CSV table of C-alpha atoms and ligand atoms in Angstrom, one decimal:
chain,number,residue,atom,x,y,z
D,203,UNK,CA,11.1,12.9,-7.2
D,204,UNK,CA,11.0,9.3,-6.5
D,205,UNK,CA,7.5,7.6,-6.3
D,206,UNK,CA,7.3,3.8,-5.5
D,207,UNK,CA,3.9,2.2,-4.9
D,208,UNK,CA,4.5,-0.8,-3.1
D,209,UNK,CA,2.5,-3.4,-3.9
D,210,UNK,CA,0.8,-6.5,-2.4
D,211,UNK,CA,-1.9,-8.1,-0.3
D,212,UNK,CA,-2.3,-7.6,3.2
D,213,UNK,CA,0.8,-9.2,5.2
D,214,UNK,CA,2.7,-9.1,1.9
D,215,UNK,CA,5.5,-6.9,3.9
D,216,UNK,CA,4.5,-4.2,2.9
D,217,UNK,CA,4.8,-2.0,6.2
D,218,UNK,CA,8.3,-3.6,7.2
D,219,UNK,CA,10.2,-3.0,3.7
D,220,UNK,CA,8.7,0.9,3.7
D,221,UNK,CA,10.5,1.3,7.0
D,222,UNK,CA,14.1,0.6,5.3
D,223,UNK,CA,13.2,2.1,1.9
D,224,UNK,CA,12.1,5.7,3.4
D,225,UNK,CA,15.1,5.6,5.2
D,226,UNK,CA,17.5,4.8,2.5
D,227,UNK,CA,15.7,7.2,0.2
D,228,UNK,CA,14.7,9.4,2.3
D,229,UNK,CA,11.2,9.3,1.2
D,230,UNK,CA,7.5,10.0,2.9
D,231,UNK,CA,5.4,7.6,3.8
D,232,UNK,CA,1.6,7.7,2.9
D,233,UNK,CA,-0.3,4.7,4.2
D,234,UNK,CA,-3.7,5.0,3.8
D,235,UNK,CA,-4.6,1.9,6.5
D,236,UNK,CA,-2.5,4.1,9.1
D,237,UNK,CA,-4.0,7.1,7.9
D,238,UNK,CA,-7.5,5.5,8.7
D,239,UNK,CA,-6.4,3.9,12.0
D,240,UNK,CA,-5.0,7.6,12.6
D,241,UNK,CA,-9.3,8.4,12.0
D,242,UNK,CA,-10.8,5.9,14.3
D,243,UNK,CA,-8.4,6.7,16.9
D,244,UNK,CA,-9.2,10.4,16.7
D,245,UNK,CA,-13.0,9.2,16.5
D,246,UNK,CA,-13.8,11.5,13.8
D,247,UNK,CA,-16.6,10.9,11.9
D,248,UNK,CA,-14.8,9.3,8.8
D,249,UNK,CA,-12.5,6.8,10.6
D,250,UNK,CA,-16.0,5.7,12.4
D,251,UNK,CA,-17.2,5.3,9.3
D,252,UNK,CA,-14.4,3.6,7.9
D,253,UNK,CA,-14.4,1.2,10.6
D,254,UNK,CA,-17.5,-0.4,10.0
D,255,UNK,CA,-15.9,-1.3,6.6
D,256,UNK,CA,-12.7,-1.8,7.7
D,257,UNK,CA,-14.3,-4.3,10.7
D,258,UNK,CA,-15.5,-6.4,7.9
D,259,UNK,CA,-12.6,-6.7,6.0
D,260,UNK,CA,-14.1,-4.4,2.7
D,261,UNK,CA,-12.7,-1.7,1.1
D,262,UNK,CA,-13.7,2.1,2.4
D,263,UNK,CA,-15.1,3.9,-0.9
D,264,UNK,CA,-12.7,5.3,-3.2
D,265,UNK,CA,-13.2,9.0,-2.7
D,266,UNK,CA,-12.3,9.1,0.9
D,267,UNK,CA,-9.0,7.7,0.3
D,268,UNK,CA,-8.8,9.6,-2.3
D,269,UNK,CA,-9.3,13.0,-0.6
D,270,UNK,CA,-6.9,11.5,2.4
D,271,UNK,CA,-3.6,11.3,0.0
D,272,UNK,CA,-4.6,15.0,-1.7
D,273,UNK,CA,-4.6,16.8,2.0
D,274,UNK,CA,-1.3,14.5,2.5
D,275,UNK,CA,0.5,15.5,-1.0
D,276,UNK,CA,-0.4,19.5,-0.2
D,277,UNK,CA,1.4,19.2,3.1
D,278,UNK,CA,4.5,17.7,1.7
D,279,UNK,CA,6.2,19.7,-1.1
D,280,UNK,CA,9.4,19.6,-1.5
D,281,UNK,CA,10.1,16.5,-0.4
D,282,UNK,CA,12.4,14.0,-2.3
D,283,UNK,CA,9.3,11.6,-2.9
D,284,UNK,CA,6.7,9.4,-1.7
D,285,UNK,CA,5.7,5.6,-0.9
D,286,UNK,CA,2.3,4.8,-1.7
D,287,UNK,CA,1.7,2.1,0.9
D,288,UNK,CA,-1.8,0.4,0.8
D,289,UNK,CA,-2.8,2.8,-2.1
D,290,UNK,CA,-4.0,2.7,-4.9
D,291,UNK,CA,-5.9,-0.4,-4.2
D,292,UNK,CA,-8.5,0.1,-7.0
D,293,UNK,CA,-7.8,1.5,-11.0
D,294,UNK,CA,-9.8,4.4,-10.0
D,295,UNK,CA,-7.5,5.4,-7.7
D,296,UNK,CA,-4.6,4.7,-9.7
D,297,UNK,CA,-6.4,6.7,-12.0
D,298,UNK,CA,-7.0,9.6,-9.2
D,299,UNK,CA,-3.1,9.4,-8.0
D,300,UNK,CA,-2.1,10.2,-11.6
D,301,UNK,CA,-4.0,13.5,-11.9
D,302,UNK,CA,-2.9,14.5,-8.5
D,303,UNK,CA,0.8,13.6,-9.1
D,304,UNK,CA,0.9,15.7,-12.5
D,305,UNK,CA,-1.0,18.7,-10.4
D,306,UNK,CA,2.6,18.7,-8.8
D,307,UNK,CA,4.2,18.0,-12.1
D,308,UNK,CA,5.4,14.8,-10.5
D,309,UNK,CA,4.9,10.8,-11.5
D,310,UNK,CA,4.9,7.4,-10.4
D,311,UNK,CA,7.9,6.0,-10.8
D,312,UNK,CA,7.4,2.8,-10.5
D,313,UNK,CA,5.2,-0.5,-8.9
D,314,UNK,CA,7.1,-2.9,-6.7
D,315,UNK,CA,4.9,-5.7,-6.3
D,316,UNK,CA,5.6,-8.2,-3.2
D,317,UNK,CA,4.2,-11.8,-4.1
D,318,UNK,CA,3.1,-14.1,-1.0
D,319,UNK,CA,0.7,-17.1,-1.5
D,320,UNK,CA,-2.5,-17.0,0.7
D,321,UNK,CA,-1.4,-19.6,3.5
D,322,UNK,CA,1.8,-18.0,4.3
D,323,UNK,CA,-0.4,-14.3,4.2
D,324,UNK,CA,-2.7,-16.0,6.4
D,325,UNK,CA,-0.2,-17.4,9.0
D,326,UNK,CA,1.5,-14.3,8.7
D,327,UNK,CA,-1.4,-12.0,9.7
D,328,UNK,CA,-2.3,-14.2,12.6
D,329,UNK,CA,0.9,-13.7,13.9
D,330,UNK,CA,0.6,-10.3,13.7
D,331,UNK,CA,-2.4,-10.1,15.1
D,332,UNK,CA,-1.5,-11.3,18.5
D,333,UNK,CA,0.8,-8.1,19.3
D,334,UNK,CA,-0.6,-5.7,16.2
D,335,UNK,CA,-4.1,-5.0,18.3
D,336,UNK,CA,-5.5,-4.7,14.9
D,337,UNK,CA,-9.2,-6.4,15.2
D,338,UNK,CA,-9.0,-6.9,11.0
D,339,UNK,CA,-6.2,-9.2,11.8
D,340,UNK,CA,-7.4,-11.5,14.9
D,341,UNK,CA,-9.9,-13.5,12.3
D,342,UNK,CA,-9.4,-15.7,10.4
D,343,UNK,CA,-12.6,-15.6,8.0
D,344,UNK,CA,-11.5,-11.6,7.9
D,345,UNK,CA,-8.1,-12.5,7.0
D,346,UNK,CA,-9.6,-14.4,4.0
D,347,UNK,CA,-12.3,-11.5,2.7
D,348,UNK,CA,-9.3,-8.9,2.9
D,349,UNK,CA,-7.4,-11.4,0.5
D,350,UNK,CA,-10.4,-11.7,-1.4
D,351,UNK,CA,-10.9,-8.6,-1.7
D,352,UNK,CA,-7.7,-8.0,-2.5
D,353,UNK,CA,-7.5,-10.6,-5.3
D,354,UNK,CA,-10.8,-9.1,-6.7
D,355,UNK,CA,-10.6,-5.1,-6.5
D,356,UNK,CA,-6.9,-5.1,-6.1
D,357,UNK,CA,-4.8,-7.1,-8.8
D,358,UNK,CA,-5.9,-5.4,-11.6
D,359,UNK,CA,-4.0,-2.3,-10.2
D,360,UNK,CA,-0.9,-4.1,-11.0
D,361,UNK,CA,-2.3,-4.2,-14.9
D,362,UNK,CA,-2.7,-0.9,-14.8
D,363,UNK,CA,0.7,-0.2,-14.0
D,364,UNK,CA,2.5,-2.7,-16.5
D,365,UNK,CA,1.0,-1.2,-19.1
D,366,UNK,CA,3.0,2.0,-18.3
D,367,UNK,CA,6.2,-0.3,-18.2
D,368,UNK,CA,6.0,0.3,-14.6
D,369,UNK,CA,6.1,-2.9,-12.5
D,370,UNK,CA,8.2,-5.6,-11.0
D,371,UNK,CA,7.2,-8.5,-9.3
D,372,UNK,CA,9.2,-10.1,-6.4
D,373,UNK,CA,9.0,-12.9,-4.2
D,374,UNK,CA,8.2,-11.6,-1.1
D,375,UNK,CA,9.2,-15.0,1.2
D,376,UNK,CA,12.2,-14.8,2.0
D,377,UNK,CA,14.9,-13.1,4.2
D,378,UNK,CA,13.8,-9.7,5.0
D,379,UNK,CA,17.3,-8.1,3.7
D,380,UNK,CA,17.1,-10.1,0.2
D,381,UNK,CA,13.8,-8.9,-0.4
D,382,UNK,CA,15.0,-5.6,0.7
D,383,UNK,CA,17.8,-5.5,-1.7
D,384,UNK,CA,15.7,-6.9,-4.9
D,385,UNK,CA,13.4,-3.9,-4.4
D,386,UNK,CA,16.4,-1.7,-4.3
D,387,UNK,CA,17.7,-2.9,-7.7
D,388,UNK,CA,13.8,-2.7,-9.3
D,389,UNK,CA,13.9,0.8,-7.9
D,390,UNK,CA,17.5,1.7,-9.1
D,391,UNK,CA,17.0,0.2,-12.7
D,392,UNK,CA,13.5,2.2,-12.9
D,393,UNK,CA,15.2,5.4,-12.0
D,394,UNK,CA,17.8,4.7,-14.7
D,395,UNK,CA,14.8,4.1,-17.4
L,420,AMP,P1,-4.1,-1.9,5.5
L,420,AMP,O1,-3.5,-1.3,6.8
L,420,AMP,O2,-3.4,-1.4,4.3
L,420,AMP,O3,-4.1,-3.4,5.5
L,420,AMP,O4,-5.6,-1.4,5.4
L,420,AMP,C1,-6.5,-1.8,6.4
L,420,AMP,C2,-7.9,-1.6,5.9
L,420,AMP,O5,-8.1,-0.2,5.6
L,420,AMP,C3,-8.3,-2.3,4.6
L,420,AMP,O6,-8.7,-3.6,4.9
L,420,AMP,C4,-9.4,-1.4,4.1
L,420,AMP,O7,-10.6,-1.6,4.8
L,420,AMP,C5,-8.9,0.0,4.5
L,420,AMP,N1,-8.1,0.6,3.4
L,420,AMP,C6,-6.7,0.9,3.5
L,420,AMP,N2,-6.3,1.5,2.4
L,420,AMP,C7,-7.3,1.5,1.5
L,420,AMP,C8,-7.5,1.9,0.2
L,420,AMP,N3,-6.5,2.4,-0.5
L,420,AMP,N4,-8.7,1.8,-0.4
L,420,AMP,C9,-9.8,1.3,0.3
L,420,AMP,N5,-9.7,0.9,1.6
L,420,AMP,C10,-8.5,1.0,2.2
């Protein structure tokens, strides 16, 4: 199996290079922020839950992500592989996505991490916000805790995967299809390894 977790902070690109990578290798894709949205809109008890956090631009707690990509690995065996999208966000749940990968005697193969500078993520997210509908991305002092949080909770996930010889930076300004192609040869050359 293949098994990318792409990496980076919100408005990194994160969303838009998943669409061509799960095409070209054919891969599912588990994003915990659609799998929340996917909650609120249903207006189940977690995603209202989640939205309070969400709302503010925090993290929702570990275990409820957590529980979210074990239902989602269950109902997809057999597939070629996954991209983690949004997740892990925390070591905990790098830690947590381990254990549940070698339940299905799989692995991550590797981090591809996109690198945008917190103006351009912030003009980026504005943008987006005026056709995304996404409240988290109307605000500026939201867009800011999310990076924050980010910067704080989030980073040292990309520690925890160079240690395992599994990460790859790339500059994530830039033409769509360039990036594009520099994740494909991180990818490739980690499948090689
Ligand atoms: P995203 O769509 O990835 O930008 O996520 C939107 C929001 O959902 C985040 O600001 C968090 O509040 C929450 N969220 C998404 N994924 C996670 C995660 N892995 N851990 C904790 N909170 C998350």
């Amino acid at each position: 199996m293949l098994n990318l977790v792409l990496f980076g902070p919100p408005g990194a690109g994160k969303g838009t290079q998943s669409e061509y990578l799960i095409k070209k290798y054919n891969l599912v894709h588990l994003s915990t922020g659609d799998l929340l949205r996917s909650q609120i809109t249903a207006g189940t008890e977690l995603g209202l839950r989640a939205k309070q956090l969400m709302d503010q631009g925090l993290l929702v707690p570990d275990e409820v992500v957590i529980g979210m990509i074990e239902n989602k690995l269950e109902e997809n065996q057999l597939v070629a592989g996954f991209i983690f999208d949004g997740f892990p966000r925390t070591v905990p749940q790098a830690v947590a996505l381990d254990q549940l990968l070698s339940q299905h005697d799989t692995k991550i193969t590797t981090m591809i991490a996109l690198v945008v500078d917190s103006e351009e993520l912030t003009r980026r997210l504005l943008l987006r916000g005026q056709t995304s509908g996404r409240p988290d991305d109307q605000n500026e002092e939201l867009i800011r805790r999310r990076v924050k949080e980010y910067n704080d909770k989030t980073a040292p996930v990309a520690d925890y995967y160079s240690q395992q010889g599994k990460f790859a930076a790339i500059d994530g300004i830039g033409e769509i299809d360039t990036i594009f192609k520099e994740i494909c040869y991180q990818i490739d050359k980690a499948v090689e390894r």
